[in-house]
XYZ file of C-alpha atoms in Angstrom:
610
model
C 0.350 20.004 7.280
C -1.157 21.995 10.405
C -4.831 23.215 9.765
C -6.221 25.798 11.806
C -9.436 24.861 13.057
C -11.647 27.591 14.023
C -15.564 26.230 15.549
C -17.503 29.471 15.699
C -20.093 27.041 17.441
C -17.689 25.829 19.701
C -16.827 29.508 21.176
C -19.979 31.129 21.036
C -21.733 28.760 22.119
C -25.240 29.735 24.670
C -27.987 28.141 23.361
C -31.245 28.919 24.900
C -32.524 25.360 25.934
C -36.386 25.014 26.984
C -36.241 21.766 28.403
C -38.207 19.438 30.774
C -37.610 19.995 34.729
C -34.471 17.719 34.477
C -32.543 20.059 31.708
C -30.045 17.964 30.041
C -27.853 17.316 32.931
C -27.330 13.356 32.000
C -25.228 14.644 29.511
C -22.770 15.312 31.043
C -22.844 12.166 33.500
C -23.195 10.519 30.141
C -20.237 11.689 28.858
C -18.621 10.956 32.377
C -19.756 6.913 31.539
C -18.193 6.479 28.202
C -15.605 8.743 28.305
C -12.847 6.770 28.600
C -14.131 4.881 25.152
C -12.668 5.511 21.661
C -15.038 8.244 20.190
C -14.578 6.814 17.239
C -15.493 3.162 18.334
C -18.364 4.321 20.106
C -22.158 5.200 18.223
C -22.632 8.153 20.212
C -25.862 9.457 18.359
C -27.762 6.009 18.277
C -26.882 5.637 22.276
C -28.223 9.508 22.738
C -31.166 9.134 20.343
C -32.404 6.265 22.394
C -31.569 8.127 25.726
C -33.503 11.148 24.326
C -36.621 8.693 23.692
C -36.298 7.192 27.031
C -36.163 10.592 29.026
C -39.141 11.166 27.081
C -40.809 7.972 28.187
C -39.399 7.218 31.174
C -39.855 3.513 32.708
C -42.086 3.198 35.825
C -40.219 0.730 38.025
C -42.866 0.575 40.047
C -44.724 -1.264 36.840
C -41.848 -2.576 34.804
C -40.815 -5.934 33.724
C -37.239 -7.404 33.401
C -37.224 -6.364 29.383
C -38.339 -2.704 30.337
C -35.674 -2.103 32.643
C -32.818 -3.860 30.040
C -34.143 -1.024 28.096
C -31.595 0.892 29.890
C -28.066 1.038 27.768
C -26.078 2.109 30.654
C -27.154 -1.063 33.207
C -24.892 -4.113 33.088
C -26.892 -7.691 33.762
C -25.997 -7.758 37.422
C -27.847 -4.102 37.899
C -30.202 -5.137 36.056
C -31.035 -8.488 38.423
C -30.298 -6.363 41.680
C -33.054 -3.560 40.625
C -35.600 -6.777 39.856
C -34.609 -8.619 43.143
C -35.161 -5.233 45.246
C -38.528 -4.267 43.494
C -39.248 -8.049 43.835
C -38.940 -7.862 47.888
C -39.764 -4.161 48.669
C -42.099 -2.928 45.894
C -43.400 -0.192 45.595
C -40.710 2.271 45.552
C -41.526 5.437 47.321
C -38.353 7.737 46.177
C -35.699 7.376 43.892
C -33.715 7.953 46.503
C -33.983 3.823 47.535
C -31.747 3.331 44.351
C -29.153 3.638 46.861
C -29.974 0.453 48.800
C -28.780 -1.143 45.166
C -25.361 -1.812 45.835
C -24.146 -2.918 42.737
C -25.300 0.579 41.277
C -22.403 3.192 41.265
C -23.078 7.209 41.529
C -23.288 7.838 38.520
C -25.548 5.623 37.390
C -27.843 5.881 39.972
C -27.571 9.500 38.661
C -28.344 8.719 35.153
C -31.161 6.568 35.975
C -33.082 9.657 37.874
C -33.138 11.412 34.335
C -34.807 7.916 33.093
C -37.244 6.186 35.355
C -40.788 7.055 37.148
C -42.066 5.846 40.008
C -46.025 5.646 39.378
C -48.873 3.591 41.232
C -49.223 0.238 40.694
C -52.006 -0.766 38.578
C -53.192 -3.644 36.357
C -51.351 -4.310 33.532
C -52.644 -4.272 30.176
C -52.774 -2.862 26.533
C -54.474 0.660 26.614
C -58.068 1.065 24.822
C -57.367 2.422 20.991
C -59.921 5.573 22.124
C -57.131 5.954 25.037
C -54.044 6.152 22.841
C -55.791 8.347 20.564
C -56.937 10.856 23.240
C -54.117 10.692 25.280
C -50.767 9.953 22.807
C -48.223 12.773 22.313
C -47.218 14.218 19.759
C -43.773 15.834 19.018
C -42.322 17.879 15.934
C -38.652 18.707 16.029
C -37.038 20.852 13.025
C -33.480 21.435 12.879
C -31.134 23.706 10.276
C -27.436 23.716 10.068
C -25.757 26.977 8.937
C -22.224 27.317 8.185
C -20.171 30.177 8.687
C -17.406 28.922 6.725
C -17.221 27.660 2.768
C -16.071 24.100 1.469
C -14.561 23.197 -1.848
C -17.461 21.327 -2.561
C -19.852 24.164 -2.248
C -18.369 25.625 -5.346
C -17.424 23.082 -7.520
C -18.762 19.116 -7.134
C -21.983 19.698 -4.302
C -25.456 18.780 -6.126
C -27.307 21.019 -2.994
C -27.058 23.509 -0.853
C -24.494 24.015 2.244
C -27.194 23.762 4.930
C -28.639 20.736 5.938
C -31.866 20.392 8.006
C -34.172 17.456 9.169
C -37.846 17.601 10.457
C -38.920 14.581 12.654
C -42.359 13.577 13.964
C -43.134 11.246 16.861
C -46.481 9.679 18.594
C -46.054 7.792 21.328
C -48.156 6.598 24.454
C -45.727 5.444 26.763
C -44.526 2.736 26.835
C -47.099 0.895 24.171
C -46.935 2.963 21.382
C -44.276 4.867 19.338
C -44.550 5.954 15.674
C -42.553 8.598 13.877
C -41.209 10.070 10.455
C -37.929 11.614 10.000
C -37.144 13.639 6.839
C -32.787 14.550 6.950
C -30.796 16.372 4.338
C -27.019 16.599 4.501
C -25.125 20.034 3.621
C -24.791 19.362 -0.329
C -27.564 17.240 -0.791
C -29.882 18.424 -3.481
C -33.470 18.782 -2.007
C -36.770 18.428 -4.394
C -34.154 17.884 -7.161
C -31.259 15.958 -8.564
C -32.097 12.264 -7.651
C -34.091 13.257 -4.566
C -37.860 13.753 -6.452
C -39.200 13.275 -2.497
C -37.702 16.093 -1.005
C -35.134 14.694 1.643
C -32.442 12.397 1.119
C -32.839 10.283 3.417
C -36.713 9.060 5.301
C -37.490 6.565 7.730
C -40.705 5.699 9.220
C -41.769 3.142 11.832
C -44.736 2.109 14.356
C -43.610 0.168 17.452
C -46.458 -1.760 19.406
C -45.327 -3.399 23.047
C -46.649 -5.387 25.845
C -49.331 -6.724 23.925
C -50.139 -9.803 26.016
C -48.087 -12.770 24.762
C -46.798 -10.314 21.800
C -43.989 -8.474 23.386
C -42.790 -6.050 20.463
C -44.488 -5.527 17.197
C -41.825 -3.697 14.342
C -43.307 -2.397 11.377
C -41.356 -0.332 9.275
C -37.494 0.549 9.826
C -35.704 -1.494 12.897
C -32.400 -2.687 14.454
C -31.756 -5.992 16.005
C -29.703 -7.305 18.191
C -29.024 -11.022 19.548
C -25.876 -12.578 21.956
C -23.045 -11.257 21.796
C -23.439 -9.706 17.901
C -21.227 -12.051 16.017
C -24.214 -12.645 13.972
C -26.839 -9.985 13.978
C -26.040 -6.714 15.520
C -27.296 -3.518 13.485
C -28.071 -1.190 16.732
C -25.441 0.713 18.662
C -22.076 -0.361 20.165
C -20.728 1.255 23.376
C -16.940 0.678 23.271
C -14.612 -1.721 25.649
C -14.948 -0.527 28.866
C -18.341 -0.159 29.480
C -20.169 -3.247 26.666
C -18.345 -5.726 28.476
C -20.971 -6.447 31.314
C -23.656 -6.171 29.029
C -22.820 -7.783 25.834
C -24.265 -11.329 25.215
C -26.816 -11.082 28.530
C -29.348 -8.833 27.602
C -32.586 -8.945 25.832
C -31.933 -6.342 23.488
C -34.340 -7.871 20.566
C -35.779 -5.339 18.365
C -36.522 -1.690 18.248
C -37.775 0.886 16.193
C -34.824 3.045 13.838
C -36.005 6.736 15.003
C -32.305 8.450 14.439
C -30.661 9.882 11.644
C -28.121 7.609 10.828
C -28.737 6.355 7.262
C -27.162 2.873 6.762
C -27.491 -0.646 8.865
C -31.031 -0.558 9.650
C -33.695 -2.954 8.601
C -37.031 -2.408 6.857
C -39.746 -4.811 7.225
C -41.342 -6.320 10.109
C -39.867 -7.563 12.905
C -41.692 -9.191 16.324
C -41.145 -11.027 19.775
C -43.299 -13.406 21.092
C -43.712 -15.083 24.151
C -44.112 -18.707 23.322
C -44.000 -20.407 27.252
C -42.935 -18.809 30.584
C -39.450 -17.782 29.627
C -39.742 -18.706 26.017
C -39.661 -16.421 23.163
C -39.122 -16.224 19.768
C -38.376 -12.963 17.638
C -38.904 -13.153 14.093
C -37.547 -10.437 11.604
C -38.162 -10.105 7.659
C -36.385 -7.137 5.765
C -36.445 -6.060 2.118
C -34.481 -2.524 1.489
C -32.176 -1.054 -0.940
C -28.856 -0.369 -0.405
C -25.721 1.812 -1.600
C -22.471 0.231 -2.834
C -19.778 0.505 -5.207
C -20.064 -1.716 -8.640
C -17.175 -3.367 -10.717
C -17.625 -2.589 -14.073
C -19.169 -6.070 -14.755
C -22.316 -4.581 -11.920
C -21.166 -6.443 -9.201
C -20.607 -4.808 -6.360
C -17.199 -4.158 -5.067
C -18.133 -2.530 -1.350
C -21.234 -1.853 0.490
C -21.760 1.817 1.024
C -23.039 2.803 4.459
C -21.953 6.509 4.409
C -25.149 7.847 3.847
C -23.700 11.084 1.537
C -25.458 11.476 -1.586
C -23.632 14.732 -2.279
C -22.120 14.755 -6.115
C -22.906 12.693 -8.973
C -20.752 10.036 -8.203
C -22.193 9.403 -4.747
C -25.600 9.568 -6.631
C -25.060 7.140 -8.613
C -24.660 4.656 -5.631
C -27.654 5.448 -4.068
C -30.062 2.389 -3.483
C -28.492 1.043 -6.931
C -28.382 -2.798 -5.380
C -30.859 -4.577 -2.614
C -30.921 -6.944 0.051
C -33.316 -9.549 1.342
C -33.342 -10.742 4.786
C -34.784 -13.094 6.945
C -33.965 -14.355 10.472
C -35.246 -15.853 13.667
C -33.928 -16.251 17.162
C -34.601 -18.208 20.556
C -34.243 -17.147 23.913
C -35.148 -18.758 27.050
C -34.679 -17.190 30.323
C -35.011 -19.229 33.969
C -33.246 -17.350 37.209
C -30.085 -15.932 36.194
C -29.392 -18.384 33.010
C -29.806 -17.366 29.615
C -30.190 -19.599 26.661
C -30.204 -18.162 22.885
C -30.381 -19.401 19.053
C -30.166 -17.126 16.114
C -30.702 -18.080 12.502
C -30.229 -15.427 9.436
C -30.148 -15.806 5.685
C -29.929 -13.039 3.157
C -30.222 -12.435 -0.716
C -27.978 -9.482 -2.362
C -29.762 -8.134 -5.981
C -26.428 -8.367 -7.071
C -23.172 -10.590 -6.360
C -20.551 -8.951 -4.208
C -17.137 -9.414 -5.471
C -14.285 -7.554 -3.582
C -11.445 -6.844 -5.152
C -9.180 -9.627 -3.492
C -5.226 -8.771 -5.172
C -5.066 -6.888 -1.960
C -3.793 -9.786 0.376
C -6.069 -7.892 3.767
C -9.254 -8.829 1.237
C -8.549 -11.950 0.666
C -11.593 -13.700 3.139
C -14.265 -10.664 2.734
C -17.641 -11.690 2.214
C -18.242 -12.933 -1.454
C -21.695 -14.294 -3.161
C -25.564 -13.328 -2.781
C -26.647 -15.680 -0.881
C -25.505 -15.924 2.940
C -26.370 -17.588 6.060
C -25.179 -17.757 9.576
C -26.299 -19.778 12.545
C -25.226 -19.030 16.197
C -25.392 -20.399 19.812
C -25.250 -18.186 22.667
C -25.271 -18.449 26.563
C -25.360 -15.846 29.869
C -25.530 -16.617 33.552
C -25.325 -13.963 36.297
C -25.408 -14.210 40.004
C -25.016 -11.973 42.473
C -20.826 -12.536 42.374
C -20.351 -13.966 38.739
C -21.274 -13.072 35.353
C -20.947 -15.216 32.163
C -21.612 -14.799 28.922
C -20.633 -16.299 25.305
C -21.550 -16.740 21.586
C -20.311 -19.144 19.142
C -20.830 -18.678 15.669
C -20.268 -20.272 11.847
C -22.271 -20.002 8.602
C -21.903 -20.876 4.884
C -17.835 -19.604 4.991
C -17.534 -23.184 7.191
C -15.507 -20.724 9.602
C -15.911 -20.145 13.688
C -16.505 -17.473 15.116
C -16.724 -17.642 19.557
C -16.328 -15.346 22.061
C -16.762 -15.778 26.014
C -16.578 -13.383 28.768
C -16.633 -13.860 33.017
C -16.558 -10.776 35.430
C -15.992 -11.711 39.101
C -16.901 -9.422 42.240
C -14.182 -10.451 44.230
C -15.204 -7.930 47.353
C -18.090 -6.229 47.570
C -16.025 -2.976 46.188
C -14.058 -5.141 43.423
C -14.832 -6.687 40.577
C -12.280 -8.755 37.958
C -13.398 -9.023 34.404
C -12.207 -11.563 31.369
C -13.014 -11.677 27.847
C -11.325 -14.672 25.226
C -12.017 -14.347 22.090
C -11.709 -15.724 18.686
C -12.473 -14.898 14.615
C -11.616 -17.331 12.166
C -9.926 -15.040 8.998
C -12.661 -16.896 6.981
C -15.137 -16.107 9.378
C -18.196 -13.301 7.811
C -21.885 -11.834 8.528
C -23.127 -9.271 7.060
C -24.334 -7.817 10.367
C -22.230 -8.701 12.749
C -20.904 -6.379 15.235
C -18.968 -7.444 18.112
C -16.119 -6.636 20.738
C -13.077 -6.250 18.691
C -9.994 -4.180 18.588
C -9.373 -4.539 15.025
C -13.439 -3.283 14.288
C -14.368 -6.837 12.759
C -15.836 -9.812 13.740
C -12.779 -11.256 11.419
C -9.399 -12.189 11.744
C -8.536 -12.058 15.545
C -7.995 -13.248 18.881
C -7.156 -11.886 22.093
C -7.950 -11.765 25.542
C -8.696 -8.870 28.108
C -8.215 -7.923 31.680
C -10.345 -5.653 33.596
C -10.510 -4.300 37.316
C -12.361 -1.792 38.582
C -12.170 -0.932 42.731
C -15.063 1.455 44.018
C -14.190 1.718 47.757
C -16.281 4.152 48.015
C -19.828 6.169 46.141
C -17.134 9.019 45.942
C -13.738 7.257 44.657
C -13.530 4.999 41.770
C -10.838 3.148 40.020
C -10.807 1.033 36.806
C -8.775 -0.298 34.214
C -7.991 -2.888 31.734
C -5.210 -4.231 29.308
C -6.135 -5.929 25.665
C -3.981 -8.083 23.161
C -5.099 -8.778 20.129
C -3.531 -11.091 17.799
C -4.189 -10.735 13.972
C -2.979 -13.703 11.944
C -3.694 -12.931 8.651
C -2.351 -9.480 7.137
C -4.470 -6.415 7.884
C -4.943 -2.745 6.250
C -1.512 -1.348 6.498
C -0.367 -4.620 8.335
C 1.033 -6.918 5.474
C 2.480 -9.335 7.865
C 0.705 -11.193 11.209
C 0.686 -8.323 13.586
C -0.109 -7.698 17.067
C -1.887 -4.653 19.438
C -1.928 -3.706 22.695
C -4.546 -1.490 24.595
C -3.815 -0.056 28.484
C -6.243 2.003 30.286
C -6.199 3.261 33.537
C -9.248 5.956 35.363
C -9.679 7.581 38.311
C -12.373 9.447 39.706
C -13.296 11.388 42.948
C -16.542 13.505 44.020
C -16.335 15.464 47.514
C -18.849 17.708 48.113
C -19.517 20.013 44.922
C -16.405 19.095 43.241
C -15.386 16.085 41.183
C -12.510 15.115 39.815
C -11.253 13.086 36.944
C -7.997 11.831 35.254
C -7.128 9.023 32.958
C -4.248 7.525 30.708
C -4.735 5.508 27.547
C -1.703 3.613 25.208
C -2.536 1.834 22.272
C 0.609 -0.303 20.493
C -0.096 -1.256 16.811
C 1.890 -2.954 14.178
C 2.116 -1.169 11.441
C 4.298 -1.182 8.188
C 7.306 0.478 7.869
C 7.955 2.408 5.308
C 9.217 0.005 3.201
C 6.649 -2.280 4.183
C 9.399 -4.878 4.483
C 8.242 -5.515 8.452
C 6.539 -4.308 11.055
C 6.926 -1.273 13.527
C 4.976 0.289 16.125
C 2.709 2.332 16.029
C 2.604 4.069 19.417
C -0.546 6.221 20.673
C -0.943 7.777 24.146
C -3.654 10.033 25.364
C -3.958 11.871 28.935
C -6.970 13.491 30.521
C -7.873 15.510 33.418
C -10.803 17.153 34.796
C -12.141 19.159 37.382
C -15.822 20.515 37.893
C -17.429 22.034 40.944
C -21.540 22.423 41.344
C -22.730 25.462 42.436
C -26.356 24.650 41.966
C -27.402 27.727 39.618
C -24.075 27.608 37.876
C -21.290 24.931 37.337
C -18.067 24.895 35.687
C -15.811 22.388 34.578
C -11.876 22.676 33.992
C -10.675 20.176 31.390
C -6.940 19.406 29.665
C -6.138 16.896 26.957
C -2.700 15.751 25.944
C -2.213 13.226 23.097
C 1.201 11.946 21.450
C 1.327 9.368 18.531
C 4.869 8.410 17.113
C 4.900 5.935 14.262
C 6.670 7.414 10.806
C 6.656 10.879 12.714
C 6.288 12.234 16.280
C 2.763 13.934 16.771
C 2.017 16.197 19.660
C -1.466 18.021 21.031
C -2.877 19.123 23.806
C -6.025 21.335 24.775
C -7.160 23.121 27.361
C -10.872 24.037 27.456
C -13.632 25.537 30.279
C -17.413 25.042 30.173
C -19.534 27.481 32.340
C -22.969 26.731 32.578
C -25.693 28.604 34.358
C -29.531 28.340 35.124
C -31.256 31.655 35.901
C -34.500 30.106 35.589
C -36.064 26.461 35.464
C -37.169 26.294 31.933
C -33.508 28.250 31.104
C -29.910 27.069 30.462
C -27.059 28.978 29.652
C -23.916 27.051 28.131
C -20.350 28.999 27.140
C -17.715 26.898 25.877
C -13.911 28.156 25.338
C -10.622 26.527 24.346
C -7.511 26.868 22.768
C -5.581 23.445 21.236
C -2.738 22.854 19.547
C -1.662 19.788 17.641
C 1.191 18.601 15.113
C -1.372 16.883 13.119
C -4.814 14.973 12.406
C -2.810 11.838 14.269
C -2.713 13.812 17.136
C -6.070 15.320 17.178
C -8.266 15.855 20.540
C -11.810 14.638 21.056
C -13.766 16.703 23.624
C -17.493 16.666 24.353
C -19.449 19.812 23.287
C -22.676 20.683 24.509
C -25.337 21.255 21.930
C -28.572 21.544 20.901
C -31.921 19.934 22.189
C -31.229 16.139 20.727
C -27.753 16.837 19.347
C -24.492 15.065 20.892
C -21.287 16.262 19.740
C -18.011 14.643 19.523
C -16.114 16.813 17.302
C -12.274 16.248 16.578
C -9.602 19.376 16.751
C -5.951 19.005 15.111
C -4.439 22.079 14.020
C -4.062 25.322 16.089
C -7.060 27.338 16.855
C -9.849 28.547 19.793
């Protein structure tokens, strides 16, 4: 049934933003990055929390080391070596304007990376005085409220709280040494000082991050991600989506950081730190004891892990941190030139057993015990024309898990990317998070084929085509099924205008009706773009199209204009309009929305509205 749709946010929408010199232009370059990922693939606040914390501290090239710079989501390995190699032969950088001499950096990352690094005086290196950090740390206290103009079912009958949700969140930090926070966040229907939540907010986390402390890198102690390889066995922190994670995943020194965003499920709690061992030798070592949400059988096992975060009726109460986990994990990595050489090792202990319920054939090989382990290999080598990377994985389900990716500048405007890869259906971690189309490391194989042709800082051109095989029956798949994933971009900048357009189709098998055999399901979406710069003011013309036929044909489009002006330095003034117009929620449209200070919206629109 069609749902009007009607974002009173979304129209009248001019916040006042007091920001630093730079605004929040990388926003929109942001958004001009990932766009052409699946918004729903993609973890959009954890990449924007971490951009918001690195505009804050920005990295001094002029000071930084290899692992600073990798800091950077956005940089792929072989940007990453060609910023070291420059600053190598020609530091100190005098203007950010000698990012430029970096071919292998496009415009609009050389863009981004303006709103990100510093270019300070060279000076020893070394841990700051405590009398220092005291006197010269910042602090920062961000409140936010959420007011509806609209009323839910839930608000009425079934919601424990109150419709407005709100978060307060402290942070100290001293550059690049020290970081320590406390976020308090409350969801709209969340009960708050009552109900369950006796502390106030639903949801806390708390951390204190300690770097470049002589041979101890990166000191963790209190809530943290990690991330090793390629993922396939630890990999709590962010994803980007296809496009863009290939040239990174599996050949950076990701490691450990502190958990300073809202999200309320896959982080760690413990203490977690990297240590250099020898010249190019470390070792990180992670310990975690937390408690988590799930769903229990009625003989108290658990049925599924709940990472949702909504504690919003009685029922979801009762899940909250009603089960815990234990675990415990080390890894390896030794770096020399452009190789990379990596060993991870986890084990963890559930409080209670998990037991899926398997008559569904698609559960057959989840995760089942308290007790699991999983060891992996993993490998990355970049030059200045090739790029390789892999992982190989297996633990106590005796199952494989590998995956192994090459990119290829064949001219110095085109490069050729590969990935293979390859999930046993008896293959499990519990944190594993890798490139996949089906969203597990589980029950797949494929292979992918990228190219993208920059002839030009103006003109760029990229795309790719995926199949995935799935031999074992999926969620609506009850037979061996196949997908297929085709993307092609363009864009163009000349003078103050730019222009973008782009096509994505996605085939999926799918059960018919009868769920007798397979059918496809069929999704195409369209995009195109135009924006011109006037310096105080800017505008950008944008129109969606999206069409899915599987049981029915679905049709949307949208057609939407952002204005934006800046009157003064320390003022921005942002007005959003558009209508759309869509058969159903298949067919819904995805669009960027400029927000608050530290708020990155992706909202979906089906229906008919403005």
């Amino acid at each position: 049934m069609s749902r009007i749709l009607i974002s009173l946010l979304f129209l009248l929408q001019a916040p006042l933003l007091v920001a630093q010199e730079n605004s929040r232009e990388w926003e929109s370059l942001l958004n001009d990055v990932l766009s052409m990922e699946d918004s729903e693939e993609v973890s959009w606040q954890e990449i924007y929390d971490l951009l918001c914390e690195l505009e804050q501290h920005p990295v001094d090239l002029n000071t930084a080391t290899r692992e600073d710079i990798e800091t950077i989501p956005f940089l792929t390995e072989r940007q990453v070596m060609d910023i070291c190699e420059y600053l190598y032969k020609y530091a100190p950088m005098k203007t950010l304007g000698e990012l430029a001499m970096i071919e292998s950096l496009d415009y609009y990352r050389r863009e981004l990376l303006r709103h990100f690094v510093v270019l300070g005086e060279v000076e020893s290196a070394g841990f700051p005085k405590p009398g220092n950090i005291i006197k010269y740390g910042g602090h920062e206290v961000l409140a936010t409220a959420k007011v509806p103009f609209y009323k839910r079912r839930g608000d009425d009958n079934g919601y424990l709280g109150s419709p407005y949700g709100h978060s307060i969140k402290y942070t100290f930090s001293y550059g690049q040494y020290v970081k320590a926070g406390l976020l308090g966040t409350q969801d709209a229907g969340e009960p708050f000082f009552a109900k369950g939540n006796s502390l106030g907010y639903d949801f806390y986390s708390y951390y204190i991050q300690l770097r470049k402390m002589g041979r101890l890198k990166s000191l963790v102690i209190g809530r943290y991600k990690a991330r090793f390889g390629m993922g396939l066995v630890m990999n709590n922190d962010f994803m980007l989506g296809k496009s863009v994670s290939l040239q990174q995943l599996g050949s950076r020194a990701y490691n450990i950081r502190a958990h300073s965003s809202r999200m309320e499920a896959g982080y760690l709690q413990g203490v977690a730190a990297t240590v250099g061992l020898l010249k190019g030798l470390d070792a990180t070592a992670f310990a975690s004891f937390k408690y988590i949400d799930a769903t229990l059988n009625k003989d108290s096992t658990i049925a599924t892990i709940v990472g949702s975060g909504y504690h919003r009726t009685t029922k979801e109460m009762e899940k909250k941190n009603n089960s815990s986990v234990f675990t415990a994990g080390l890894n390896l990595s030794y770096h020399k030139a452009g190789w990379r050489i990596g060993a991870t090792g986890i084990f963890s202990h559930l409080s209670r057993d998990i037991r899926p319920n398997v008559t569904s054939v698609f559960r057959r090989f989840y995760a089942a015990g308290n007790n699991f382990w999983n060891v992996s290999i993993n490998y990355a080598y970049a030059s200045h024309r090739w790029q390789l990377s892999g992982e190989t994985a297996t633990g106590d389900c005796g199952a494989l898990a590998t995956i192994n990716t090459a990119s290829y500048r064949l001219t110095g405007d085109v490069d050729i990317v590969a990935l293979q890869r390859f999930y046993s259906k008896k293959y499990y971690s519990l944190y594993s998070a890798g490139f996949s189309d089906g969203g597990k490391v589980q029950n797949e194989s494929g292979v992918y084929m990228g190219v993208n042709w920059h002839p030009s800082a103006n003109f760029r051109l990229n795309g790719y085509f995926d199949l995935a095989y799935f031999p074992w029956p999926k969620f609506q798949s009850s037979f061996a099924s196949h997908s297929y994933d085709a993307f092609v971009q363009t864009s163009y900048i000349r003078g103050r205008w730019d222009f973008l357009a782009r096509y994505r189709m996605k085939i999926k098998e799918k059960d018919n009706q009868k769920k007798t055999a397979l059918t496809n399901r069929v999704e195409q979406r369209g995009r195109v773009a135009v924006g011109y710069d006037g310096g105080m003011w800017a505008s950008k013309t944008q129109a969606d199209v999206s069409h899915v036929s599987y049981k029915d044909n679905d049709f949307g489009w949208m057609l939407g204009e952002t204005v934006t002006m800046k009157p003064l330095q320390w003022l921005s003034l942002v007005g959003n309009v558009a209508y759309f117009n869509t058969d159903g929620f298949d067919s819904r449209i995805y669009v960027y929305e400029k927000g608050p200070l530290y708020s990155f919206n992706f909202p979906s629109f089906y229906g008919e509205g403005i």
